[in-house]
Amino acid sequence: MLPILKKECMLFESENMTKSEIMQKMVDVFDREGYLTDKELFYHDVAMREELFSTCIGFGIGIPHGKSDAVKEAGICTAKLEQEVVWNEETGDKVDMILMIAVRNKNDSNLHLQILSKLSRLLMHEDFREKLKNCNHEELYHTLIENLEV
Amino acid sequence: MKVVGVTACPSGVAHTYMSAEALVIAGQKVGIEVKIETQGGAGIENELTKEEIAEAACVILSNDVGIRNEERFKGKKVVRMSTSDLMQKAEPLMKKIKTAF
């Protein structure tokens, strides 16, 4: 079983990127780390979800997620951006912190779903958001791991 | 004052839970006891009881996707909003509920 979060799935980007570029990069990371069976399909599913309505949750955070047949095991990929990227074309809302979530379309374990629902709930708390945004690579990993235990 | 609600979203991964939590936090801020049932990927959690529904001043339902067992709320005052709106406008909504009911 893959861990829901690996250090290899945490990106720090200093370059100026578009939304689709950073999403593609995160999908590639998921694929490289063994979470996917079909990266094109996963990208498609996440992009479709994004089109439904943007996953920008405010506070400079975006949480693209897809329930997809292309997911082998649930996981989280994070990216901190030095340069903000527009996440919602309609409102112009920008993000500099991205948490991409991969979930199996069917039969994902309850444990995975509980971890992800806990993450979603935590994101509504200002102190947690501040922590995520103000920490370095190592701290971010530990903050997420500690808080996501269920 | 007590308020109950149910949230659900297309993938059942994130917005169901974010909107539920945002409502509870907003309730704490304005002094309303809020309980939200979530109908997400992990099934129905925090299920509302008959008593809780009966005691609630109003019911908040997300309207991204259908809510299961909606007939429970027959006769109650119902507020319907999308999970995104619930997340972003939880506090003004709670303030409005507090003055309206």
CSV table of C-alpha atoms in Angstrom, one decimal:
chain,number,residue,atom,x,y,z
A,1,MET,CA,0.0,0.0,0.0
A,2,LEU,CA,1.3,3.4,-0.9
A,3,PRO,CA,1.4,6.2,1.7
A,4,ILE,CA,-1.2,8.9,1.1
A,5,LEU,CA,1.6,11.4,1.1
A,6,LYS,CA,5.2,11.0,0.0
A,7,LYS,CA,8.0,13.6,0.2
A,8,GLU,CA,8.6,12.9,-3.5
A,9,CYS,CA,5.0,14.3,-4.1
A,10,MET,CA,5.8,17.7,-2.7
A,11,LEU,CA,6.8,20.3,-5.2
A,12,PHE,CA,8.3,23.8,-4.8
A,13,GLU,CA,8.2,25.8,-7.9
A,14,SER,CA,9.9,29.1,-8.5
A,15,GLU,CA,9.1,29.5,-12.2
A,16,ASN,CA,6.1,31.2,-13.6
A,17,MET,CA,3.7,28.5,-14.7
A,18,THR,CA,0.1,28.3,-16.0
A,19,LYS,CA,-2.6,26.4,-14.3
A,20,SER,CA,-2.4,23.6,-16.9
A,21,GLU,CA,1.4,23.4,-16.7
A,22,ILE,CA,1.4,23.0,-12.9
A,23,MET,CA,-1.5,20.5,-13.0
A,24,GLN,CA,0.3,18.5,-15.7
A,25,LYS,CA,3.5,18.5,-13.6
A,26,MET,CA,1.6,17.3,-10.5
A,27,VAL,CA,-0.1,14.5,-12.5
A,28,ASP,CA,3.4,13.4,-13.8
A,29,VAL,CA,4.6,13.2,-10.2
A,30,PHE,CA,1.7,11.1,-9.2
A,31,ASP,CA,2.4,8.8,-12.2
A,32,ARG,CA,6.1,8.6,-11.5
A,33,GLU,CA,5.4,7.6,-7.9
A,34,GLY,CA,3.1,4.8,-8.9
A,35,TYR,CA,-0.3,6.2,-8.0
A,36,LEU,CA,-1.8,6.0,-11.5
A,37,THR,CA,-2.5,3.5,-14.2
A,38,ASP,CA,-3.2,6.1,-16.9
A,39,LYS,CA,-1.9,9.6,-16.5
A,40,GLU,CA,-3.8,11.0,-19.5
A,41,LEU,CA,-7.1,9.8,-18.2
A,42,PHE,CA,-6.3,11.1,-14.7
A,43,TYR,CA,-5.4,14.5,-16.0
A,44,HIS,CA,-8.6,14.5,-18.1
A,45,ASP,CA,-10.7,13.6,-15.0
A,46,VAL,CA,-9.1,16.3,-12.8
A,47,ALA,CA,-9.4,18.9,-15.6
A,48,MET,CA,-13.1,18.0,-16.1
A,49,ARG,CA,-13.8,18.5,-12.4
A,50,GLU,CA,-12.0,21.8,-12.5
A,51,GLU,CA,-14.2,22.9,-15.4
A,52,LEU,CA,-17.3,22.1,-13.5
A,53,PHE,CA,-16.2,24.9,-11.1
A,54,SER,CA,-12.8,26.0,-10.0
A,55,THR,CA,-11.4,24.3,-6.9
A,56,CYS,CA,-9.9,27.5,-5.7
A,57,ILE,CA,-11.2,27.6,-2.1
A,58,GLY,CA,-10.0,31.1,-1.4
A,59,PHE,CA,-7.0,32.1,0.7
A,60,GLY,CA,-4.7,31.4,-2.3
A,61,ILE,CA,-5.3,27.6,-2.1
A,62,GLY,CA,-6.5,25.3,-4.9
A,63,ILE,CA,-7.4,21.7,-4.4
A,64,PRO,CA,-7.8,20.0,-7.8
A,65,HIS,CA,-9.2,16.6,-7.3
A,66,GLY,CA,-10.4,13.7,-9.3
A,67,LYS,CA,-12.2,10.5,-8.6
A,68,SER,CA,-10.8,8.5,-11.4
A,69,ASP,CA,-10.5,5.0,-12.8
A,70,ALA,CA,-6.9,5.9,-13.5
A,71,VAL,CA,-6.0,6.0,-9.8
A,72,LYS,CA,-4.4,2.9,-8.3
A,73,GLU,CA,-4.2,4.2,-4.7
A,74,ALA,CA,-5.4,7.5,-3.2
A,75,GLY,CA,-2.7,10.1,-2.7
A,76,ILE,CA,-2.0,13.8,-2.2
A,77,CYS,CA,0.5,15.8,-4.2
A,78,THR,CA,1.3,19.4,-3.0
A,79,ALA,CA,2.9,22.3,-4.7
A,80,LYS,CA,4.0,25.6,-3.3
A,81,LEU,CA,4.5,28.3,-5.9
A,82,GLU,CA,6.7,31.3,-5.6
A,83,GLN,CA,4.6,33.0,-8.3
A,84,GLU,CA,0.9,32.9,-8.0
A,85,VAL,CA,-1.2,31.4,-10.8
A,86,VAL,CA,-4.7,32.2,-11.8
A,87,TRP,CA,-6.9,29.3,-10.7
A,88,ASN,CA,-10.4,30.6,-11.5
A,89,GLU,CA,-10.6,32.3,-14.8
A,90,GLU,CA,-14.0,33.8,-14.1
A,91,THR,CA,-13.1,35.5,-10.8
A,92,GLY,CA,-9.4,35.9,-11.4
A,93,ASP,CA,-8.7,34.2,-8.1
A,94,LYS,CA,-5.0,33.2,-7.8
A,95,VAL,CA,-3.3,30.5,-5.8
A,96,ASP,CA,0.2,29.8,-4.6
A,97,MET,CA,-0.5,26.6,-2.7
A,98,ILE,CA,-2.0,23.6,-4.5
A,99,LEU,CA,-3.1,20.3,-3.0
A,100,MET,CA,-4.0,17.8,-5.7
A,101,ILE,CA,-6.0,14.8,-4.5
A,102,ALA,CA,-6.3,11.5,-6.3
A,103,VAL,CA,-9.1,9.1,-5.4
A,104,ARG,CA,-10.1,5.9,-6.9
A,105,ASN,CA,-13.4,6.0,-8.7
A,106,LYS,CA,-14.7,2.9,-7.0
A,107,ASN,CA,-13.8,1.0,-3.9
A,108,ASP,CA,-11.4,3.4,-2.3
A,109,SER,CA,-10.7,2.4,1.2
A,110,ASN,CA,-12.7,4.3,3.9
A,111,LEU,CA,-9.4,5.1,5.5
A,112,HIS,CA,-8.3,7.1,2.5
A,113,LEU,CA,-11.6,8.9,2.3
A,114,GLN,CA,-11.5,9.8,6.0
A,115,ILE,CA,-8.0,11.2,5.6
A,116,LEU,CA,-9.1,13.3,2.7
A,117,SER,CA,-12.2,14.5,4.5
A,118,LYS,CA,-10.1,15.5,7.4
A,119,LEU,CA,-7.8,17.5,5.2
A,120,SER,CA,-10.8,19.2,3.6
A,121,ARG,CA,-12.1,20.1,7.1
A,122,LEU,CA,-8.7,21.3,8.3
A,123,LEU,CA,-8.4,23.7,5.3
A,124,MET,CA,-11.4,25.7,6.7
A,125,HIS,CA,-9.3,26.5,9.8
A,126,GLU,CA,-7.2,29.7,9.5
A,127,ASP,CA,-4.4,28.5,11.8
A,128,PHE,CA,-3.9,25.3,9.7
A,129,ARG,CA,-3.9,27.3,6.4
A,130,GLU,CA,-1.3,29.7,7.8
A,131,LYS,CA,0.8,26.8,8.9
A,132,LEU,CA,0.7,25.2,5.5
A,133,LYS,CA,1.6,28.4,3.7
A,134,ASN,CA,4.4,29.5,6.0
A,135,CYS,CA,6.4,26.4,6.3
A,136,ASN,CA,9.4,24.9,4.4
A,137,HIS,CA,9.5,21.5,2.7
A,138,GLU,CA,10.3,19.4,5.8
A,139,GLU,CA,7.8,21.3,8.0
A,140,LEU,CA,5.1,21.0,5.4
A,141,TYR,CA,5.5,17.2,5.3
A,142,HIS,CA,5.3,16.8,9.0
A,143,THR,CA,2.4,19.3,9.4
A,144,LEU,CA,0.4,17.2,6.9
A,145,ILE,CA,1.3,13.8,8.3
A,146,GLU,CA,0.7,14.8,11.9
A,147,ASN,CA,-2.7,16.4,11.1
A,148,LEU,CA,-3.9,13.7,8.8
A,149,GLU,CA,-3.8,10.8,11.2
A,150,VAL,CA,-7.2,9.3,11.6
B,1,MET,CA,-30.3,28.4,18.8
B,2,LYS,CA,-29.7,25.2,16.8
B,3,VAL,CA,-29.3,24.7,13.1
B,4,VAL,CA,-28.8,21.5,11.2
B,5,GLY,CA,-27.9,20.7,7.6
B,6,VAL,CA,-26.7,18.3,5.0
B,7,THR,CA,-23.9,18.7,2.5
B,8,ALA,CA,-23.0,16.6,-0.5
B,9,CYS,CA,-21.0,17.3,-3.7
B,10,PRO,CA,-20.3,15.6,-7.0
B,11,SER,CA,-17.1,13.7,-6.1
B,12,GLY,CA,-17.8,13.5,-2.3
B,13,VAL,CA,-14.2,14.1,-1.6
B,14,ALA,CA,-13.7,17.7,-0.6
B,15,HIS,CA,-16.5,20.2,-0.8
B,16,THR,CA,-18.9,18.1,1.2
B,17,TYR,CA,-16.6,18.3,4.1
B,18,MET,CA,-15.2,21.8,3.6
B,19,SER,CA,-18.7,23.3,3.5
B,20,ALA,CA,-19.8,21.3,6.6
B,21,GLU,CA,-16.8,22.5,8.6
B,22,ALA,CA,-17.2,26.1,7.4
B,23,LEU,CA,-20.8,26.1,8.7
B,24,VAL,CA,-19.8,24.7,12.1
B,25,ILE,CA,-17.0,27.3,12.5
B,26,ALA,CA,-19.3,30.1,11.5
B,27,GLY,CA,-21.9,28.8,13.9
B,28,GLN,CA,-19.3,28.9,16.7
B,29,LYS,CA,-18.5,32.5,15.9
B,30,VAL,CA,-22.0,33.8,16.0
B,31,GLY,CA,-23.2,31.5,18.8
B,32,ILE,CA,-25.4,29.0,16.9
B,33,GLU,CA,-25.1,25.3,17.6
B,34,VAL,CA,-24.6,23.7,14.2
B,35,LYS,CA,-24.7,20.0,13.2
B,36,ILE,CA,-24.1,19.0,9.6
B,37,GLU,CA,-24.6,15.6,8.2
B,38,THR,CA,-22.2,14.8,5.4
B,39,GLN,CA,-23.2,12.5,2.5
B,40,GLY,CA,-19.8,12.0,0.8
B,41,GLY,CA,-17.5,9.3,-0.5
B,42,ALA,CA,-17.3,7.8,3.0
B,43,GLY,CA,-21.1,7.4,3.1
B,44,ILE,CA,-23.4,9.2,5.5
B,45,GLU,CA,-21.6,10.5,8.5
B,46,ASN,CA,-22.8,12.6,11.5
B,47,GLU,CA,-26.4,11.6,10.6
B,48,LEU,CA,-29.1,13.9,12.0
B,49,THR,CA,-31.6,12.5,14.4
B,50,LYS,CA,-35.4,13.2,14.3
B,51,GLU,CA,-35.0,15.2,17.5
B,52,GLU,CA,-32.2,17.3,16.2
B,53,ILE,CA,-34.2,18.1,13.1
B,54,ALA,CA,-37.3,19.0,15.2
B,55,GLU,CA,-35.3,21.3,17.4
B,56,ALA,CA,-33.5,23.2,14.6
B,57,ALA,CA,-34.6,26.7,13.7
B,58,CYS,CA,-33.8,26.0,10.1
B,59,VAL,CA,-32.2,23.5,7.8
B,60,ILE,CA,-29.3,24.2,5.4
B,61,LEU,CA,-29.0,21.9,2.4
B,62,SER,CA,-26.3,22.0,-0.3
B,63,ASN,CA,-27.8,21.8,-3.8
B,64,ASP,CA,-24.8,20.7,-6.0
B,65,VAL,CA,-26.3,17.2,-6.1
B,66,GLY,CA,-29.4,15.5,-4.6
B,67,ILE,CA,-29.6,15.0,-0.9
B,68,ARG,CA,-30.6,11.6,0.3
B,69,ASN,CA,-33.6,11.3,2.7
B,70,GLU,CA,-34.7,14.8,2.1
B,71,GLU,CA,-38.3,14.0,3.1
B,72,ARG,CA,-37.1,14.3,6.7
B,73,PHE,CA,-37.1,18.1,6.4
B,74,LYS,CA,-40.7,18.4,5.3
B,75,GLY,CA,-42.3,21.4,6.9
B,76,LYS,CA,-39.0,22.9,8.0
B,77,LYS,CA,-37.6,26.2,6.8
B,78,VAL,CA,-34.9,25.2,4.3
B,79,VAL,CA,-32.0,27.3,3.0
B,80,ARG,CA,-30.4,25.9,-0.2
B,81,MET,CA,-26.9,26.9,-1.5
B,82,SER,CA,-24.0,25.4,-3.4
B,83,THR,CA,-21.2,23.9,-1.3
B,84,SER,CA,-18.9,26.7,-2.7
B,85,ASP,CA,-21.2,29.4,-1.5
B,86,LEU,CA,-21.7,27.7,1.8
B,87,MET,CA,-17.9,27.7,2.3
B,88,GLN,CA,-17.4,31.3,1.3
B,89,LYS,CA,-20.5,32.8,2.8
B,90,ALA,CA,-20.9,30.6,5.9
B,91,GLU,CA,-20.5,33.5,8.4
B,92,PRO,CA,-22.9,36.0,6.8
B,93,LEU,CA,-25.4,33.2,6.3
B,94,MET,CA,-25.2,32.3,10.0
B,95,LYS,CA,-25.6,36.0,11.0
B,96,LYS,CA,-28.7,36.2,8.8
B,97,ILE,CA,-30.2,33.0,10.3
B,98,LYS,CA,-29.6,34.4,13.7
B,99,THR,CA,-31.5,37.6,13.0
B,100,ALA,CA,-34.2,36.0,10.9
B,101,PHE,CA,-35.3,33.1,13.1
